Structure formats: C-alpha cells, structure tokens
XYZ file of N, CA and C in Angstrom:
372
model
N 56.398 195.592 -30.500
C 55.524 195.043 -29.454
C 56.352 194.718 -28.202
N 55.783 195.199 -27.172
C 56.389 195.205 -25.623
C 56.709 193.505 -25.497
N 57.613 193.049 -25.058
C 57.354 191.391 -24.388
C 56.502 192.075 -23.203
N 56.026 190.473 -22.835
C 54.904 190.061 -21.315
C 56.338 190.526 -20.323
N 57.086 190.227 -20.482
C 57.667 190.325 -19.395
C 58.180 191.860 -18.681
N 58.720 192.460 -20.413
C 59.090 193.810 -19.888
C 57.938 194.785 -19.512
N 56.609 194.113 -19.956
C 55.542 194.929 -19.680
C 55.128 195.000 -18.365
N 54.890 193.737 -17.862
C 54.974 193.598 -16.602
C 55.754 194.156 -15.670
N 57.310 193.924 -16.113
C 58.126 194.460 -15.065
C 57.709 196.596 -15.011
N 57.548 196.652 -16.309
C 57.094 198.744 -16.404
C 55.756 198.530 -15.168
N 54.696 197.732 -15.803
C 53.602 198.146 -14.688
C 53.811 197.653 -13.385
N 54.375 196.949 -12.778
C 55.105 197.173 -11.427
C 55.724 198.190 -10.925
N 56.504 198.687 -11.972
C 57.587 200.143 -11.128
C 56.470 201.233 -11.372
N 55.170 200.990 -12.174
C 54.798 201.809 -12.373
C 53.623 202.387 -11.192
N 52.897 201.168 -10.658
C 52.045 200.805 -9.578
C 53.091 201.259 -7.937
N 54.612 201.085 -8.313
C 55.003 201.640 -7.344
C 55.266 203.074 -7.277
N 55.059 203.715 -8.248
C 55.012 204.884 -8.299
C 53.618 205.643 -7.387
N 52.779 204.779 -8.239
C 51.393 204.844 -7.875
C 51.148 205.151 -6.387
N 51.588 204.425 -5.689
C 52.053 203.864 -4.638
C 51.983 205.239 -3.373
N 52.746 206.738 -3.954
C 53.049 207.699 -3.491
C 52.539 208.637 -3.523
N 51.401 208.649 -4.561
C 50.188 209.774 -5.108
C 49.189 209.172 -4.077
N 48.502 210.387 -4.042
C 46.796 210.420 -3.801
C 46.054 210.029 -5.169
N 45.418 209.005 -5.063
C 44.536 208.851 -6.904
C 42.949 208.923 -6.474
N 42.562 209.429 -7.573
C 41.011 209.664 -7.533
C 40.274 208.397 -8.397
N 39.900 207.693 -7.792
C 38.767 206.798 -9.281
C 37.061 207.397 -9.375
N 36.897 206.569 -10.142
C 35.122 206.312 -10.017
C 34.618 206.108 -8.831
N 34.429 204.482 -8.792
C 33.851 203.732 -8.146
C 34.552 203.086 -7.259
N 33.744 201.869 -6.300
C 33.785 200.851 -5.127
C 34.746 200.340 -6.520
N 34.565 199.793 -7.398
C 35.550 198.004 -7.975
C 36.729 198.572 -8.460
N 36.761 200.117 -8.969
C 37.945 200.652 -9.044
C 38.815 200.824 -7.942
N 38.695 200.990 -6.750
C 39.028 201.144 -5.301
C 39.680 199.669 -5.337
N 38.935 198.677 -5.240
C 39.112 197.382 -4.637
C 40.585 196.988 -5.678
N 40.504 197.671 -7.178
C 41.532 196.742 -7.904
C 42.685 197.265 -7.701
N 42.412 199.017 -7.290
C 44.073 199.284 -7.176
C 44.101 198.732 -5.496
N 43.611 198.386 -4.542
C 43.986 198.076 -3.415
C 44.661 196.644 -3.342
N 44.160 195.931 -4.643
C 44.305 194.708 -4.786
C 45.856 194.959 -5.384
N 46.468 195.399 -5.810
C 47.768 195.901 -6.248
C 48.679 196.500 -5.256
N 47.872 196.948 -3.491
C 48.776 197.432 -2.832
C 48.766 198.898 -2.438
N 48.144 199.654 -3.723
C 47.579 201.168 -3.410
C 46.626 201.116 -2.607
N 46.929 202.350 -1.512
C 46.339 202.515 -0.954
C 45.154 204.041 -0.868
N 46.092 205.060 -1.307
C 45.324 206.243 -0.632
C 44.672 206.804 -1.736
N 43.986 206.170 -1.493
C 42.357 206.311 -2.940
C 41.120 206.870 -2.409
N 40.946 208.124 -3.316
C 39.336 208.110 -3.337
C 38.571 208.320 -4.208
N 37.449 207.800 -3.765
C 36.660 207.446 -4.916
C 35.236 208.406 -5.086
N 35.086 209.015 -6.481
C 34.111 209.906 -6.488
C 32.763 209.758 -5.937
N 32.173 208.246 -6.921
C 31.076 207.542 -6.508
C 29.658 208.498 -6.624
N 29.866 209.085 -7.903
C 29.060 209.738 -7.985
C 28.606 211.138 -7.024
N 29.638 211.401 -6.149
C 29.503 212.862 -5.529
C 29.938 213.744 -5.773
N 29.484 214.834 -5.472
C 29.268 216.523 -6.018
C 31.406 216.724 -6.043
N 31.939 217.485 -6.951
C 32.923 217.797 -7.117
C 33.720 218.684 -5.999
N 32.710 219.380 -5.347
C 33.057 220.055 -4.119
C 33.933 219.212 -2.741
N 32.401 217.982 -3.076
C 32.442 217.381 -1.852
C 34.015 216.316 -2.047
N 34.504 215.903 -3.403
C 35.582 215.196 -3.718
C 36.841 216.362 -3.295
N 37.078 217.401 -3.299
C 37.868 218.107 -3.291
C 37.909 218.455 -2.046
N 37.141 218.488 -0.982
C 37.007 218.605 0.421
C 37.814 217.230 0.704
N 37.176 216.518 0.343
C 38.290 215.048 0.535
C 39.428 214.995 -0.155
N 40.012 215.621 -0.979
C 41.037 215.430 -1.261
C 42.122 216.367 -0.436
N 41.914 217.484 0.034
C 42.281 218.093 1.180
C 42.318 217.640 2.413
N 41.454 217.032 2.810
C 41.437 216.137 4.048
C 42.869 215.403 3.982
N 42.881 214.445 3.066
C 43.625 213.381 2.440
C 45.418 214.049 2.310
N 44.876 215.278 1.893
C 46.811 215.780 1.041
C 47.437 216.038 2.386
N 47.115 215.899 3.765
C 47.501 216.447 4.720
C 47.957 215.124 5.313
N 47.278 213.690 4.986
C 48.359 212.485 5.518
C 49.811 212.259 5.146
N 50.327 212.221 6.743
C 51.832 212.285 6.387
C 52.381 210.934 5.645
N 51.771 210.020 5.372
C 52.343 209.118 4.309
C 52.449 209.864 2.862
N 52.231 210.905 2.727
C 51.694 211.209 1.031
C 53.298 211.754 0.737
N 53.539 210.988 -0.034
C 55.222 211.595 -0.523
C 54.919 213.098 -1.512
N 53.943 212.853 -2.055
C 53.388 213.175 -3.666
C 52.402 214.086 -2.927
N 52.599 215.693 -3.340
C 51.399 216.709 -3.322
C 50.230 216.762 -4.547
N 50.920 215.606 -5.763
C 49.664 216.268 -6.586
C 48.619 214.371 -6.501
N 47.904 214.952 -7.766
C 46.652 213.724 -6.810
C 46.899 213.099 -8.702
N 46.664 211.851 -8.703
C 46.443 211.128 -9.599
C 45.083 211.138 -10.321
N 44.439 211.162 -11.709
C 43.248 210.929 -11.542
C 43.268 209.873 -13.052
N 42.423 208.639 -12.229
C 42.527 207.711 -12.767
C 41.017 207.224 -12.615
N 40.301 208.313 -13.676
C 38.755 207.892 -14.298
C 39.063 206.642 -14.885
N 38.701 206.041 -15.567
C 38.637 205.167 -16.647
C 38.683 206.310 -18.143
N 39.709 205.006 -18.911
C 40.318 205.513 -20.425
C 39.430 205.531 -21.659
N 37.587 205.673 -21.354
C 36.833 205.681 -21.986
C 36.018 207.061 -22.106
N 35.354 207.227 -23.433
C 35.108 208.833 -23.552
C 34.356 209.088 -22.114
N 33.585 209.343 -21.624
C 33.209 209.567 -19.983
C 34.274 209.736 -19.249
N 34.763 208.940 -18.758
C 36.134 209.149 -18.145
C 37.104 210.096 -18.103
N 37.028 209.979 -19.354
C 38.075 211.318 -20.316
C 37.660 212.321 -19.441
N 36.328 212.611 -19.726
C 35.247 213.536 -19.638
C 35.923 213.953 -18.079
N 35.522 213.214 -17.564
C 35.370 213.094 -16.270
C 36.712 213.771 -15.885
N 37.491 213.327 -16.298
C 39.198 213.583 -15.873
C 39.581 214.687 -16.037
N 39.146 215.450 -17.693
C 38.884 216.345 -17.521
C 38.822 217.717 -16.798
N 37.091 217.582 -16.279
C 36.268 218.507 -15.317
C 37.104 218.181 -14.120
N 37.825 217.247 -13.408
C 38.224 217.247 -12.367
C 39.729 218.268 -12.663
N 40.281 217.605 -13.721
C 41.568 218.656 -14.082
C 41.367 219.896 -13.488
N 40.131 220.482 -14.222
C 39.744 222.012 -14.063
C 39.500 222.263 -12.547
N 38.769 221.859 -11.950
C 37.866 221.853 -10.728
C 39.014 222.023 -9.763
N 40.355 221.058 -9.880
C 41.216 221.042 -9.074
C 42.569 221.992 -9.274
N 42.481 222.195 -10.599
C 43.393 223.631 -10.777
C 43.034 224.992 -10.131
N 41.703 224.905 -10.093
C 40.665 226.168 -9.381
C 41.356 226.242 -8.425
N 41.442 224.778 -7.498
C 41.812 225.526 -6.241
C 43.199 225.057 -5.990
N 44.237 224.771 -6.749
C 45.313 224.934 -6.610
C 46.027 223.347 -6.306
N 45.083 222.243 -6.324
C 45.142 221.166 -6.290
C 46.378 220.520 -7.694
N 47.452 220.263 -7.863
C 48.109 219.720 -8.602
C 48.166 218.456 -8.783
N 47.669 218.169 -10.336
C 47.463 216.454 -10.581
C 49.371 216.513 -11.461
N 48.598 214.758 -11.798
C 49.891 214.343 -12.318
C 48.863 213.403 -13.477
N 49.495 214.074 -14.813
C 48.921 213.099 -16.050
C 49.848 212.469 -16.977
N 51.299 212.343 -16.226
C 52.224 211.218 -16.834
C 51.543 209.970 -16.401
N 51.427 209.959 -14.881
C 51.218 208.999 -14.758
C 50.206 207.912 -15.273
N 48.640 209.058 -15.533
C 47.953 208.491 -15.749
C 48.109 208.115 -17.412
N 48.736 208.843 -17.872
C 48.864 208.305 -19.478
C 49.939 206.800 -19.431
N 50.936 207.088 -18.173
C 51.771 206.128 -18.251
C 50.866 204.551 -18.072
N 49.853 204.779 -17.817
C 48.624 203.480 -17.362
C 47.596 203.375 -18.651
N 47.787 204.423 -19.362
C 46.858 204.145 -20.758
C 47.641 203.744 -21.426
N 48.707 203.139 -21.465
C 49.335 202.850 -23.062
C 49.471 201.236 -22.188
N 48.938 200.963 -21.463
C 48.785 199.499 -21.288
C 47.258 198.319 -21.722
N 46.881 199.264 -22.444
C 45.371 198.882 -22.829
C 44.188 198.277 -22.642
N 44.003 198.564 -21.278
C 42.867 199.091 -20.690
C 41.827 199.695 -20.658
N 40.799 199.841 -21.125
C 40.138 200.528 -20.671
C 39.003 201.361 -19.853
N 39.498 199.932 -18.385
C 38.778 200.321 -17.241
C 39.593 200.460 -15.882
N 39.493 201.212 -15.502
C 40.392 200.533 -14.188
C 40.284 199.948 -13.181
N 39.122 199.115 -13.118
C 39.091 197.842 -12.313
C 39.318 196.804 -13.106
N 40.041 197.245 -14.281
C 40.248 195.422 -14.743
C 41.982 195.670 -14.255
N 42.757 196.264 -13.840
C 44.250 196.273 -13.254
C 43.667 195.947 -12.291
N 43.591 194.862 -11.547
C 43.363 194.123 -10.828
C 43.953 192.517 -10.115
N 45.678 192.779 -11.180
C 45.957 191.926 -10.473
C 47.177 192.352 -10.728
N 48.429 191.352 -10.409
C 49.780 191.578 -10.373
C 50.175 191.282 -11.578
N 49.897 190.655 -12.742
C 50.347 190.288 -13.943
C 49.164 190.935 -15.358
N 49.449 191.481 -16.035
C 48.837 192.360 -17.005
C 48.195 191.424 -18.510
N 48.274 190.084 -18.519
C 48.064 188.917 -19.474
C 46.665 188.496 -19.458
C-alpha cells in the first residue's frame, strides 16, 4: 500500500505532466476539477458530435503553449467512459491525432472513478 504522502507527491508530478498535454473530458465539473489543479488546455466533449470534438482539438494542437502533440483522454474510469475513450481512441487515430494512455492509466491506479472528484491538491 502506497503511503498518503508518496501518493500525493506521484499525483503532483503527475498533474504536472498533465500540465503539457491537450486532455479531453466529459463535462463542465470535469473541466472545473482539472482547472482547479492548474490544467489548463481542456476540452470538453459535452455531449458533441465526435467530428465537432476533433475540429477542436485541431484548433487547440496549434497553441504554442502545447509542449505535447498527442491529446490526453480522460473520460471517466467507469464502463461508459471506457466506452467513450475508446471510440475517441479510434476516431482520433483516423485522423492521425496521437493520444497518450500512460498517462491516463497513470490517473487510474489512483482510484477514482470520476474525474471531477481530482479536484483538489491532496488525494485523501
């Protein structure tokens, strides 16, 4: 079992990683919790057409803050989500869009399974 502390200190370096990707969520409270952590360059599906997310994510891969060409996707760690993470996998391989799923696994083994509950600076 991880201590609180070393866990904490991983999801910090890990949020700073975060930090350098483009990430995709769900929703508005998913948005708000990684912003609440400091991430910034998020977007959020919100229930729109896959096209129209990938038009935005192109928009997006072209800000010169983006260290990171591939995009994060950080559905939530519940079967939907999965789901979800998924179809975007595919959708964005189509067009040549490169994710990153260390990362996002590196955020599932903290046990979670929403991502508006990472919502604050301490994981307890």
């Amino acid at each position: 079992r991880m201590t609180v502390e070393k866990n904490n200190e991983q999801f910090l370096s890990l949020v700073e990683e975060l930090k350098t990707h483009l990430i995709l969520v769900e929703g508005k409270r998913d948005v708000r919790a990684l912003k609440s952590l400091g991430i910034e360059k998020i977007i959020a599906i919100n229930g729109r057409s896959p096209i129209d997310v990938v038009g935005n994510v192109f928009k997006y891969s072209k800000h010169p803050n983006l260290k990171e060409s591939s995009v994060v996707i950080l559905t939530d760690f519940d079967h939907e989500g999965k789901e979800l993470a998924l179809k975007f996998n595919k959708i964005f391989q189509r067009y040549h869009v490169k994710t990153n799923s260390r990362l996002r696994n590196a955020l599932m083994k903290f046990g979670k399974s929403q991502i508006e509950d990472f919502n604050q600076k301490r994981l307890d």
